[in-house]
Coordinates of C-alpha atoms and ligand atoms in Angstrom, one line a residue:
Chain A
M156 CA -45.9 -31.4 35.1
E157 CA -45.5 -31.3 31.3
E158 CA -44.1 -27.7 31.6
D159 CA -41.5 -28.9 34.2
V160 CA -40.3 -31.6 31.9
L161 CA -40.0 -29.1 29.0
S162 CA -38.1 -26.7 31.2
L163 CA -35.7 -29.4 32.4
R164 CA -35.1 -30.6 28.9
K165 CA -34.3 -27.1 27.8
Q166 CA -31.8 -26.7 30.7
L167 CA -30.3 -30.1 29.8
M168 CA -29.8 -29.0 26.2
E169 CA -28.1 -25.8 27.3
K170 CA -25.8 -27.7 29.6
D171 CA -25.0 -30.2 26.8
R172 CA -24.1 -27.3 24.5
E173 CA -21.9 -25.8 27.2
I174 CA -20.1 -29.1 27.7
A175 CA -19.5 -29.5 24.0
F176 CA -18.1 -25.9 23.8
L177 CA -15.8 -26.5 26.8
K178 CA -14.6 -29.8 25.3
G179 CA -13.9 -28.1 22.0
K180 CA -12.0 -25.4 23.8
I181 CA -9.8 -28.0 25.6
D182 CA -9.1 -29.8 22.3
Q183 CA -8.3 -26.5 20.7
L184 CA -5.8 -25.5 23.4
G185 CA -4.1 -28.9 23.1
K186 CA -3.8 -28.5 19.4
D187 CA -2.7 -24.9 19.6
S188 CA 0.3 -25.8 21.7
E189 CA 1.4 -28.4 19.1
S190 CA 1.3 -26.2 16.0
L191 CA 1.4 -22.7 17.3
R192 CA 4.9 -21.7 18.3
Q193 CA 5.6 -19.0 20.9
L194 CA 5.8 -15.4 19.7
Q195 CA 9.4 -14.8 18.6
D196 CA 11.1 -11.5 19.1
K197 CA 14.3 -12.6 17.6
I198 CA 15.3 -15.1 14.9
T199 CA 16.0 -18.7 16.1
L200 CA 16.7 -21.7 14.0
H201 CA 13.8 -24.1 13.4
A202 CA 14.4 -27.6 12.3
P203 CA 13.6 -28.2 8.6
L204 CA 10.2 -29.8 7.9
K205 CA 10.3 -33.6 7.5
P206 CA 8.7 -34.8 4.2
K207 CA 5.7 -37.0 4.8
A208 CA 5.7 -40.5 3.1
S209 CA 1.9 -40.6 2.7
L210 CA -1.3 -38.8 3.5
T211 CA -3.3 -40.0 6.6
N212 CA -7.1 -40.7 6.3
A213 CA -7.8 -37.4 8.0
D214 CA -5.6 -35.6 5.4
I215 CA -7.4 -37.3 2.6
M216 CA -10.8 -36.3 4.1
R217 CA -9.7 -32.8 4.8
Y218 CA -8.1 -32.0 1.4
S219 CA -10.2 -34.3 -0.8
R220 CA -11.7 -31.5 -2.9
Q221 CA -8.3 -30.3 -4.0
L222 CA -6.8 -33.9 -4.1
L223 CA -9.3 -34.5 -6.9
L224 CA -7.5 -31.9 -9.1
P225 CA -5.0 -33.6 -11.5
E226 CA -3.0 -30.3 -11.2
L227 CA -2.4 -31.0 -7.5
G228 CA -3.0 -34.7 -6.6
V229 CA -1.5 -36.6 -3.8
Q230 CA 2.1 -35.7 -4.7
G231 CA 1.2 -32.0 -4.8
Q232 CA -0.5 -32.2 -1.4
L233 CA 2.6 -33.9 0.0
N234 CA 4.8 -31.2 -1.5
L235 CA 2.6 -28.5 0.2
S236 CA 3.1 -30.2 3.6
K237 CA 6.9 -30.0 3.3
T238 CA 7.0 -26.4 2.2
S239 CA 7.6 -23.4 4.4
V240 CA 6.5 -19.9 3.5
L241 CA 7.6 -16.6 5.1
V242 CA 4.8 -14.0 5.1
V243 CA 6.3 -10.6 5.4
G244 CA 3.5 -8.4 6.8
C245 CA 0.3 -9.7 8.4
G246 CA -1.9 -7.0 7.0
G247 CA -4.4 -6.6 4.2
L248 CA -2.4 -8.9 1.8
G249 CA -0.8 -11.2 4.4
C250 CA -4.1 -12.2 6.1
P251 CA -6.0 -13.6 3.1
L252 CA -2.7 -15.1 1.8
A253 CA -1.9 -16.9 5.0
Q254 CA -5.5 -18.0 5.4
Y255 CA -5.6 -19.8 2.1
L256 CA -2.1 -21.3 2.6
A257 CA -3.1 -22.7 6.0
A258 CA -6.4 -24.0 4.7
A259 CA -4.6 -25.7 1.8
G260 CA -2.2 -27.5 4.2
I261 CA 1.1 -25.7 3.7
G262 CA 3.7 -27.2 6.1
R263 CA 5.0 -24.1 7.9
L264 CA 4.1 -20.4 8.0
G265 CA 6.5 -17.8 9.3
L266 CA 4.3 -14.8 10.1
L267 CA 6.2 -11.5 10.4
D268 CA 4.9 -8.2 11.6
Y269 CA 6.1 -5.6 14.1
D270 CA 2.8 -3.8 14.4
D271 CA -0.1 -4.4 16.8
V272 CA -3.7 -4.8 15.8
E273 CA -5.6 -1.5 15.5
L274 CA -9.3 -0.8 14.9
N275 CA -8.6 0.8 11.5
N276 CA -7.0 -2.5 10.3
L277 CA -10.1 -4.7 10.7
H278 CA -11.8 -3.7 7.4
R279 CA -9.1 -5.5 5.4
Q280 CA -6.9 -7.5 7.7
I281 CA -9.4 -10.3 8.1
L282 CA -7.6 -12.6 10.5
H283 CA -7.6 -10.1 13.3
T284 CA -10.7 -9.5 15.4
E285 CA -12.1 -7.0 17.9
Q286 CA -10.9 -9.3 20.7
G287 CA -7.3 -9.0 19.3
L288 CA -7.1 -5.2 19.4
G289 CA -3.7 -4.2 20.8
Q290 CA -2.2 -7.7 20.4
P291 CA 0.9 -8.2 18.1
K292 CA -0.5 -8.9 14.6
A293 CA 1.9 -11.8 14.1
L294 CA 0.4 -13.5 17.2
S295 CA -3.2 -12.7 16.3
A296 CA -2.7 -14.1 12.8
A297 CA -1.0 -17.2 14.1
Q298 CA -3.8 -18.0 16.6
A299 CA -6.5 -17.5 13.9
L300 CA -4.6 -19.8 11.5
S301 CA -4.0 -22.5 14.1
R302 CA -7.8 -22.5 14.7
L303 CA -8.3 -23.0 11.0
N304 CA -5.8 -25.8 10.5
S305 CA -3.9 -27.1 13.6
A306 CA -1.7 -29.2 11.3
V307 CA 0.0 -26.1 10.0
E308 CA 3.0 -25.0 12.0
C309 CA 2.7 -21.2 12.6
I310 CA 5.7 -19.2 13.8
P311 CA 4.8 -15.6 14.7
Y312 CA 7.7 -13.1 14.6
H313 CA 7.0 -9.8 16.3
L314 CA 9.9 -7.9 14.9
Q315 CA 11.0 -5.6 12.1
L316 CA 12.8 -7.2 9.2
S317 CA 16.2 -5.6 8.9
P318 CA 19.5 -5.9 7.0
E319 CA 20.8 -7.6 10.1
N320 CA 18.2 -10.4 10.5
A321 CA 16.7 -10.8 7.0
L322 CA 19.2 -13.4 5.6
E323 CA 19.1 -15.6 8.7
L324 CA 15.3 -15.6 8.6
I325 CA 14.7 -15.9 4.9
Q326 CA 17.1 -18.8 4.3
Q327 CA 14.9 -20.9 6.7
Y328 CA 12.0 -20.7 4.3
D329 CA 11.4 -22.1 0.8
I330 CA 9.2 -19.3 -0.5
V331 CA 8.8 -15.6 0.5
A332 CA 5.6 -13.6 0.1
D333 CA 6.1 -9.9 0.2
C334 CA 2.9 -8.5 1.8
S335 CA 4.7 -5.4 3.2
D336 CA 3.6 -1.8 3.1
N337 CA 6.6 0.3 2.3
V338 CA 9.4 0.8 -0.2
P339 CA 12.5 0.1 1.9
T340 CA 11.1 -3.3 3.0
R341 CA 10.3 -4.2 -0.6
Y342 CA 14.0 -3.6 -1.7
L343 CA 15.3 -5.4 1.4
V344 CA 13.1 -8.5 0.8
N345 CA 14.1 -8.6 -2.8
D346 CA 17.8 -8.4 -2.2
A347 CA 17.6 -11.0 0.6
C348 CA 15.7 -13.3 -1.7
V349 CA 18.2 -12.9 -4.5
L350 CA 21.1 -13.5 -2.1
T351 CA 19.5 -16.6 -0.7
G352 CA 18.0 -17.8 -4.0
R353 CA 14.4 -17.8 -2.8
P354 CA 11.4 -17.1 -5.1
L355 CA 9.6 -13.9 -4.1
V356 CA 5.8 -13.7 -4.6
S357 CA 5.1 -10.0 -4.3
A358 CA 1.8 -8.1 -4.3
S359 CA 0.7 -4.6 -3.4
A360 CA -2.5 -2.7 -3.2
L361 CA -3.7 0.9 -2.8
R362 CA -7.1 2.6 -3.2
M363 CA -8.9 0.4 -5.8
E364 CA -5.9 -1.1 -7.5
G365 CA -3.5 -4.0 -7.1
Q366 CA -0.3 -5.4 -8.6
L367 CA 1.2 -8.9 -8.5
T368 CA 4.5 -10.3 -9.8
V369 CA 6.8 -13.3 -9.0
Y370 CA 10.4 -12.2 -8.8
N371 CA 13.7 -14.1 -8.8
Y372 CA 12.0 -17.3 -10.1
R373 CA 13.2 -19.6 -12.9
G374 CA 15.6 -17.0 -14.3
G375 CA 13.1 -14.2 -14.4
P376 CA 13.8 -10.6 -13.3
C377 CA 14.0 -9.4 -9.7
Y378 CA 12.4 -6.3 -8.2
R379 CA 15.5 -4.2 -8.9
C380 CA 15.6 -5.3 -12.5
L381 CA 12.3 -3.5 -12.9
Y382 CA 13.0 -0.6 -10.5
P383 CA 16.7 0.0 -10.3
K384 CA 16.1 3.3 -8.6
P385 CA 13.6 3.9 -5.7
P386 CA 10.8 6.3 -6.3
P387 CA 11.2 9.8 -4.8
P388 CA 9.7 9.6 -1.3
E389 CA 7.3 12.4 -1.9
T390 CA 5.7 10.4 -4.7
V391 CA 4.9 7.4 -2.5
T392 CA 1.4 7.1 -1.2
N393 CA 0.6 4.6 1.6
C394 CA -2.7 3.1 2.7
S395 CA -3.0 5.4 5.7
D396 CA -2.8 8.4 3.4
G397 CA -4.4 7.2 0.2
G398 CA -6.9 4.8 1.6
V399 CA -7.7 1.3 0.3
L400 CA -10.9 -0.7 -0.2
G401 CA -10.4 -3.8 2.0
V402 CA -11.5 -6.3 -0.6
V403 CA -8.8 -5.1 -3.1
P404 CA -5.8 -6.3 -1.0
G405 CA -8.1 -9.3 -0.3
I406 CA -8.2 -10.1 -4.0
M407 CA -4.4 -9.5 -4.4
G408 CA -3.6 -11.6 -1.4
C409 CA -5.7 -14.5 -2.7
L410 CA -3.9 -14.3 -6.1
Q411 CA -0.6 -14.3 -4.2
A412 CA -1.7 -17.4 -2.4
L413 CA -2.5 -19.0 -5.7
E414 CA 1.0 -18.4 -7.0
V415 CA 2.6 -19.6 -3.8
L416 CA 0.5 -22.8 -3.9
K417 CA 1.5 -23.5 -7.5
I418 CA 5.2 -23.1 -6.7
A419 CA 4.9 -25.1 -3.4
S420 CA 3.0 -28.0 -5.0
G421 CA 5.3 -28.3 -7.9
Q422 CA 3.1 -27.0 -10.7
G423 CA 5.1 -23.8 -10.9
S424 CA 4.0 -20.2 -11.3
S425 CA 3.5 -18.8 -14.8
I426 CA 4.1 -15.2 -14.0
E427 CA 7.8 -14.9 -13.4
Q428 CA 8.1 -12.3 -16.1
Q429 CA 4.7 -10.8 -15.9
L430 CA 2.9 -8.0 -14.0
V431 CA -0.7 -8.7 -13.2
M432 CA -2.6 -5.5 -12.7
F433 CA -6.1 -5.3 -11.1
D434 CA -8.3 -2.3 -11.4
G435 CA -11.1 -2.6 -9.0
Q436 CA -12.9 0.5 -10.3
E437 CA -13.4 -1.1 -13.7
T438 CA -13.2 -4.7 -12.4
R439 CA -10.5 -5.5 -14.9
F440 CA -7.3 -7.6 -14.8
R441 CA -4.5 -7.1 -17.2
S442 CA -1.2 -9.0 -17.7
I443 CA 1.8 -7.2 -18.9
R444 CA 4.9 -8.8 -20.4
L445 CA 7.9 -7.6 -18.4
R446 CA 11.6 -7.2 -19.3
P447 CA 13.8 -10.3 -18.7
K448 CA 16.4 -10.4 -15.9
Q449 CA 18.8 -7.5 -16.5
A450 CA 22.5 -8.1 -17.0
S451 CA 23.0 -4.7 -15.5
C452 CA 21.0 -5.4 -12.3
A453 CA 22.8 -4.3 -9.1
V454 CA 21.8 -7.4 -7.2
C455 CA 21.0 -10.2 -9.7
G456 CA 23.0 -9.0 -12.7
E457 CA 26.3 -10.2 -14.1
T458 CA 28.5 -8.0 -12.0
P459 CA 26.4 -7.3 -8.9
T460 CA 27.4 -4.4 -6.7
V461 CA 25.0 -5.4 -4.0
T462 CA 26.6 -8.5 -2.5
E463 CA 25.3 -8.0 1.0
L464 CA 22.3 -6.2 2.5
Q465 CA 22.4 -2.5 2.7
N466 CA 20.8 0.3 4.6
Y467 CA 17.5 0.5 2.8
E468 CA 16.0 3.4 4.6
S469 CA 18.7 5.7 3.4
F470 CA 18.7 4.1 -0.1
C471 CA 15.0 5.0 -0.4
G472 CA 15.1 8.2 1.7
S473 CA 12.1 7.0 3.7
A474 CA 11.4 4.9 6.8
A475 CA 10.4 1.2 6.7
T476 CA 6.9 1.8 7.9
D477 CA 3.6 2.9 6.4
K478 CA 3.0 5.4 9.2
C479 CA 3.0 9.0 8.0
R480 CA 6.1 11.0 7.9
R481 CA 6.3 14.2 9.9
L482 CA 7.5 17.0 7.7
N483 CA 9.3 20.0 9.1
L484 CA 9.1 22.7 6.4
L485 CA 8.4 25.8 8.4
P486 CA 10.3 27.8 11.1
K487 CA 8.8 27.7 14.6
E488 CA 7.3 31.2 14.3
Q489 CA 5.1 30.0 11.4
R490 CA 3.5 27.2 13.4
I491 CA 1.1 27.2 16.3
T492 CA -0.1 24.4 18.5
V493 CA -3.7 23.2 18.7
L494 CA -3.9 24.7 22.2
E495 CA -2.9 28.2 20.9
Y496 CA -5.4 27.9 18.1
K497 CA -8.1 27.0 20.6
S498 CA -7.5 30.2 22.5
I499 CA -7.6 32.2 19.3
Q500 CA -10.9 30.6 18.5
D501 CA -12.2 31.3 22.0
S502 CA -11.2 35.0 21.8
S503 CA -13.3 35.3 18.6
A504 CA -10.5 37.4 17.1
P505 CA -11.2 37.7 13.3
H506 CA -9.2 35.1 11.4
L507 CA -9.6 32.5 8.6
L508 CA -9.3 28.8 9.3
L509 CA -8.3 27.1 6.0
D510 CA -8.7 23.4 5.8
V511 CA -6.6 22.0 2.9
R512 CA -7.6 18.4 3.0
P513 CA -9.3 16.7 0.0
S514 CA -13.1 17.1 0.1
V515 CA -13.5 13.3 0.7
E516 CA -11.8 13.8 4.1
V517 CA -13.7 17.0 4.9
D518 CA -16.9 15.0 4.5
I519 CA -15.7 12.6 7.3
C520 CA -15.2 15.5 9.7
H521 CA -14.3 19.1 9.9
L522 CA -14.3 22.2 12.1
S523 CA -17.6 24.1 11.5
H524 CA -16.1 27.5 10.8
S525 CA -13.4 26.3 8.4
L526 CA -13.1 27.1 4.7
N527 CA -12.1 24.0 2.6
I528 CA -9.8 24.5 -0.3
P529 CA -7.8 21.3 -1.1
L530 CA -4.0 21.6 -1.4
A531 CA -4.3 20.4 -5.0
S532 CA -6.5 23.4 -5.8
L533 CA -3.9 25.8 -4.4
E534 CA -1.2 24.0 -6.3
N535 CA -3.1 24.2 -9.5
K536 CA -4.3 27.7 -8.8
K537 CA -7.9 26.5 -9.5
S538 CA -9.6 29.8 -10.3
G539 CA -13.0 29.2 -8.5
D540 CA -11.3 28.2 -5.3
I541 CA -8.8 31.0 -5.4
D542 CA -11.6 33.5 -6.0
Q543 CA -13.4 32.2 -3.0
L544 CA -10.3 32.5 -0.9
R545 CA -9.7 36.0 -2.1
E546 CA -13.2 37.1 -1.3
K547 CA -13.1 35.5 2.2
I548 CA -9.9 37.4 3.0
S549 CA -11.1 40.7 1.6
A550 CA -14.3 40.4 3.7
L551 CA -12.2 39.8 6.8
K552 CA -10.0 42.7 6.0
T553 CA -13.0 45.0 5.8
Q554 CA -14.4 43.6 9.1
M555 CA -11.0 44.1 10.9
K556 CA -11.0 47.9 10.0
T557 CA -7.2 48.0 10.4
D558 CA -4.1 47.9 8.2
L559 CA -3.0 44.7 9.9
E560 CA -2.5 41.6 7.8
V561 CA -5.4 39.1 7.9
P562 CA -4.5 36.1 10.1
V563 CA -4.9 32.8 8.2
F564 CA -4.4 29.5 10.0
V565 CA -4.0 26.4 7.9
V566 CA -5.0 22.9 9.0
C567 CA -5.0 19.4 7.5
K568 CA -5.1 15.9 9.0
L569 CA -1.6 15.6 10.5
G570 CA 0.1 18.9 9.8
N571 CA 2.2 18.0 6.7
D572 CA 0.0 19.4 3.8
S573 CA -0.8 22.4 5.9
Q574 CA 2.9 23.4 5.9
K575 CA 3.1 23.0 2.1
A576 CA 0.0 25.2 1.9
V577 CA 1.5 27.9 4.1
Q578 CA 4.6 28.1 1.8
M579 CA 2.3 28.5 -1.2
L580 CA 0.1 31.1 0.5
E581 CA 3.1 33.1 1.5
K582 CA 4.0 33.5 -2.1
M583 CA 0.5 34.6 -3.0
S584 CA 0.3 37.1 -0.1
G585 CA 0.3 40.7 -1.3
C586 CA 0.0 39.8 -5.0
E587 CA -2.8 37.3 -5.7
L588 CA -4.3 37.9 -2.3
E589 CA -4.5 40.7 0.3
R590 CA -1.5 40.7 2.6
I591 CA -2.0 37.9 5.1
S592 CA -0.1 36.4 8.0
V593 CA -0.2 32.7 7.5
K594 CA 0.6 29.9 10.0
D595 CA 0.0 26.2 10.2
I596 CA -1.6 24.3 13.0
C597 CA 0.9 21.7 14.2
G598 CA -0.3 18.1 14.2
G599 CA -3.5 19.1 12.4
L600 CA -7.0 17.8 13.2
M601 CA -5.7 14.6 14.7
A602 CA -3.9 16.6 17.4
W603 CA -7.1 18.6 17.8
A604 CA -9.0 15.4 18.5
Q605 CA -6.3 14.2 20.9
K606 CA -5.7 17.3 22.9
I607 CA -8.7 19.6 22.6
D608 CA -11.9 17.8 21.6
P609 CA -12.0 14.1 22.3
S610 CA -15.4 13.9 20.5
F611 CA -13.8 14.8 17.2
P612 CA -13.4 11.7 15.0
Q613 CA -10.0 10.2 14.3
Y614 CA -9.3 8.4 11.1
Chain B
M250 CA 6.0 14.6 -43.4
A251 CA 4.6 12.1 -40.9
A252 CA 0.8 12.2 -40.6
P253 CA -0.8 13.1 -37.3
I254 CA -1.2 10.0 -35.0
A255 CA -3.9 9.1 -32.5
L256 CA -2.9 7.5 -29.3
H257 CA -4.7 6.1 -26.3
L258 CA -2.8 7.2 -23.1
E259 CA -3.7 5.5 -19.9
F260 CA -2.5 6.5 -16.4
G261 CA -2.9 4.2 -13.3
G262 CA -1.6 3.3 -9.9
G263 CA -2.1 6.9 -8.8
A264 CA -0.3 8.5 -11.8
E265 CA -3.8 9.6 -13.0
L266 CA -3.9 12.0 -10.1
L267 CA -1.4 14.2 -12.0
F268 CA -3.9 14.4 -14.8
D269 CA -7.1 15.6 -13.0
G270 CA -7.8 12.0 -11.8
V271 CA -8.6 11.0 -15.4
K272 CA -7.2 7.5 -16.3
N273 CA -8.0 7.4 -20.1
H274 CA -7.0 10.1 -22.6
H275 CA -7.3 10.0 -26.3
V276 CA -4.9 12.4 -27.9
T277 CA -3.7 13.2 -31.4
L278 CA -0.1 14.2 -32.0
P279 CA 0.2 16.7 -34.8
S280 CA 2.1 15.9 -38.0
Q281 CA 5.8 16.6 -38.0
S282 CA 8.7 15.9 -40.3
E283 CA 10.1 13.0 -38.3
P284 CA 8.1 10.1 -36.9
W285 CA 7.1 10.6 -33.2
D286 CA 9.1 8.6 -30.7
M287 CA 8.6 8.1 -26.9
R288 CA 11.1 10.8 -26.0
Q289 CA 9.1 13.3 -27.9
L290 CA 5.8 12.0 -26.5
L291 CA 7.1 12.6 -23.0
A292 CA 8.0 16.1 -23.8
W293 CA 4.6 16.6 -25.5
I294 CA 2.8 15.3 -22.4
R295 CA 4.9 17.6 -20.2
G296 CA 4.1 20.6 -22.4
N297 CA 0.4 19.9 -23.1
M298 CA -1.1 17.8 -20.3
L299 CA 0.8 18.3 -17.1
K300 CA -0.3 21.3 -15.2
E301 CA 1.7 21.5 -12.0
R302 CA 4.7 19.7 -10.5
P303 CA 5.9 17.9 -13.7
E304 CA 8.8 16.5 -11.6
L305 CA 6.3 14.0 -10.1
F306 CA 6.0 12.5 -13.6
V307 CA 9.1 13.2 -15.7
Q308 CA 12.7 13.4 -14.7
G309 CA 15.3 14.5 -17.3
E310 CA 14.0 13.2 -20.6
S311 CA 12.5 10.0 -19.1
V312 CA 9.8 9.1 -16.5
R313 CA 10.6 9.4 -12.8
P314 CA 11.7 6.2 -11.0
G315 CA 8.7 4.2 -9.8
I316 CA 6.6 4.7 -13.0
L317 CA 6.5 1.7 -15.4
V318 CA 5.8 2.4 -19.0
L319 CA 3.9 -0.1 -21.1
I320 CA 3.6 0.0 -24.9
N321 CA 0.7 -2.1 -26.2
D322 CA 0.7 -4.2 -23.0
A323 CA 4.5 -4.8 -23.0
D324 CA 7.2 -3.3 -20.8
W325 CA 8.7 -0.5 -22.8
E326 CA 12.2 -2.0 -22.1
L327 CA 11.2 -4.7 -24.6
M328 CA 10.2 -2.0 -27.2
G329 CA 13.3 0.3 -27.2
E330 CA 12.2 2.7 -24.4
L331 CA 12.7 6.3 -25.4
E332 CA 13.6 5.3 -29.0
Y333 CA 10.4 3.5 -29.7
Q334 CA 8.7 5.0 -32.8
L335 CA 5.0 5.5 -32.1
Q336 CA 2.4 4.1 -34.5
D337 CA -1.2 5.3 -35.0
Q338 CA -3.6 3.8 -32.4
D339 CA -0.8 2.7 -30.0
N340 CA -1.8 2.1 -26.4
I341 CA 0.6 3.7 -23.9
I342 CA 0.2 3.1 -20.2
F343 CA 2.0 4.9 -17.4
I344 CA 1.6 3.0 -14.2
S345 CA 2.8 4.1 -10.8
T346 CA 4.1 1.2 -8.7
L347 CA 2.1 0.5 -5.6
H348 CA 3.7 -0.3 -2.3
G349 CA 0.8 -0.6 0.1
G350 CA -0.4 -3.8 1.7
Ligands
ZN978 ZN1 17.6 -8.0 -10.8

């Protein structure tokens, strides 16, 4: 009898919980439809935000802890609610930035990203979840933000910012946050902000470091004032090549949110002529005094030559993406496919497989019979490594018992560095090394994982 | 004759990768008849510290685009750029701009 009552009570509690969950879900869906706009694949005009006359009781309750700050106060909060912010890139910077802006009660967030959520994003792009894999990032972010604060209007844009659409989009927003991941987009966003007179809060992060500046604000310099010429494409490292510790863009995105909130609330940002650098290795911040707005600047100077948006990919010599470039340095005869290499391996013909990735990547995964000498060691002619290579090749030569050149196959992650290594080894063949015939394996270990061995890790 | 001067050179944002991954370098420039300026420092770095691929750091007599130079925590544009005359114990930072997000 007593046991029956207990069991029934337990069942009842479970049902109650279920009902509460379903009710919550219905409420949520109702709210989502109010504040979360449909995914946009082109730019449409949205009505300007209407200023609120006063805060509701719910607003006061919700924002009470920041309303208590004299720096913000009621007027600051009202200012936030009538401000729209365009977030360019919903990745490692954009996610924490948008999260804090939504939580603080910003009026409208434009969330722009042309990518879909991938598993390797989740360590730093904290609005996206395992359930959202494969979804457009803009939508995934907008849904998460609407759950956090349904009063914030979220407009997801699943498109690439371009010279054709940038002005039309940016002029609909009060403040722009550059959370992008490539050089052409940074110049494009800068020029569009100068041409439309919008302040640009810009952050970037790589490996263990971050940088932050507010451009085109209160007479300060723009991005081009600082960097009139784009960096040579071969000197630019992106997160998919160089890596990044997730919390580092997290820290920079939060700082970016701070500056946006100060501008939006009316306090103003204090870093319009400053570069804030963060070194996560040494846990150190540093503020640098920057040059003022440059009279000679091509876009914000006295006699600007950039009066409309340009082709930024050709200006920078690189694509507006952080995906890896595919180099084509070698003739066809000097490259083999992973399939061809597989048959060479299976035939047990004597050869050397040289893996030129940095050792940190070799630790992640490698083919068991490969010799690892990083590209940098070849470039610097690091003596220990070159000796090792020379010995390996001599041993193979003895083993082959012929006068033929020793076959060397070079592999890396994607097949770019391996081509550079082939060019370098060609020059060394016959002088620093025995004569070798050297080829690169097209597409590298990631092609190996896709086409030959599905159990080989991809990163 | 100008006496030898000691400098603290710092590389960041990935520029350190051209210097064996070492961010901090304490160097002493030898004495010479004229005072050292930034132009001469860049030539000295190129000759004494850069091993391979100097074009990833210097271009012409200045740094390549995308590297910001800071003299004692100020943009070198405020300090006279290549003409700046180095003082003993100056702190010179070469920082590569980051683009990732
Ligand atoms: Zn400018």
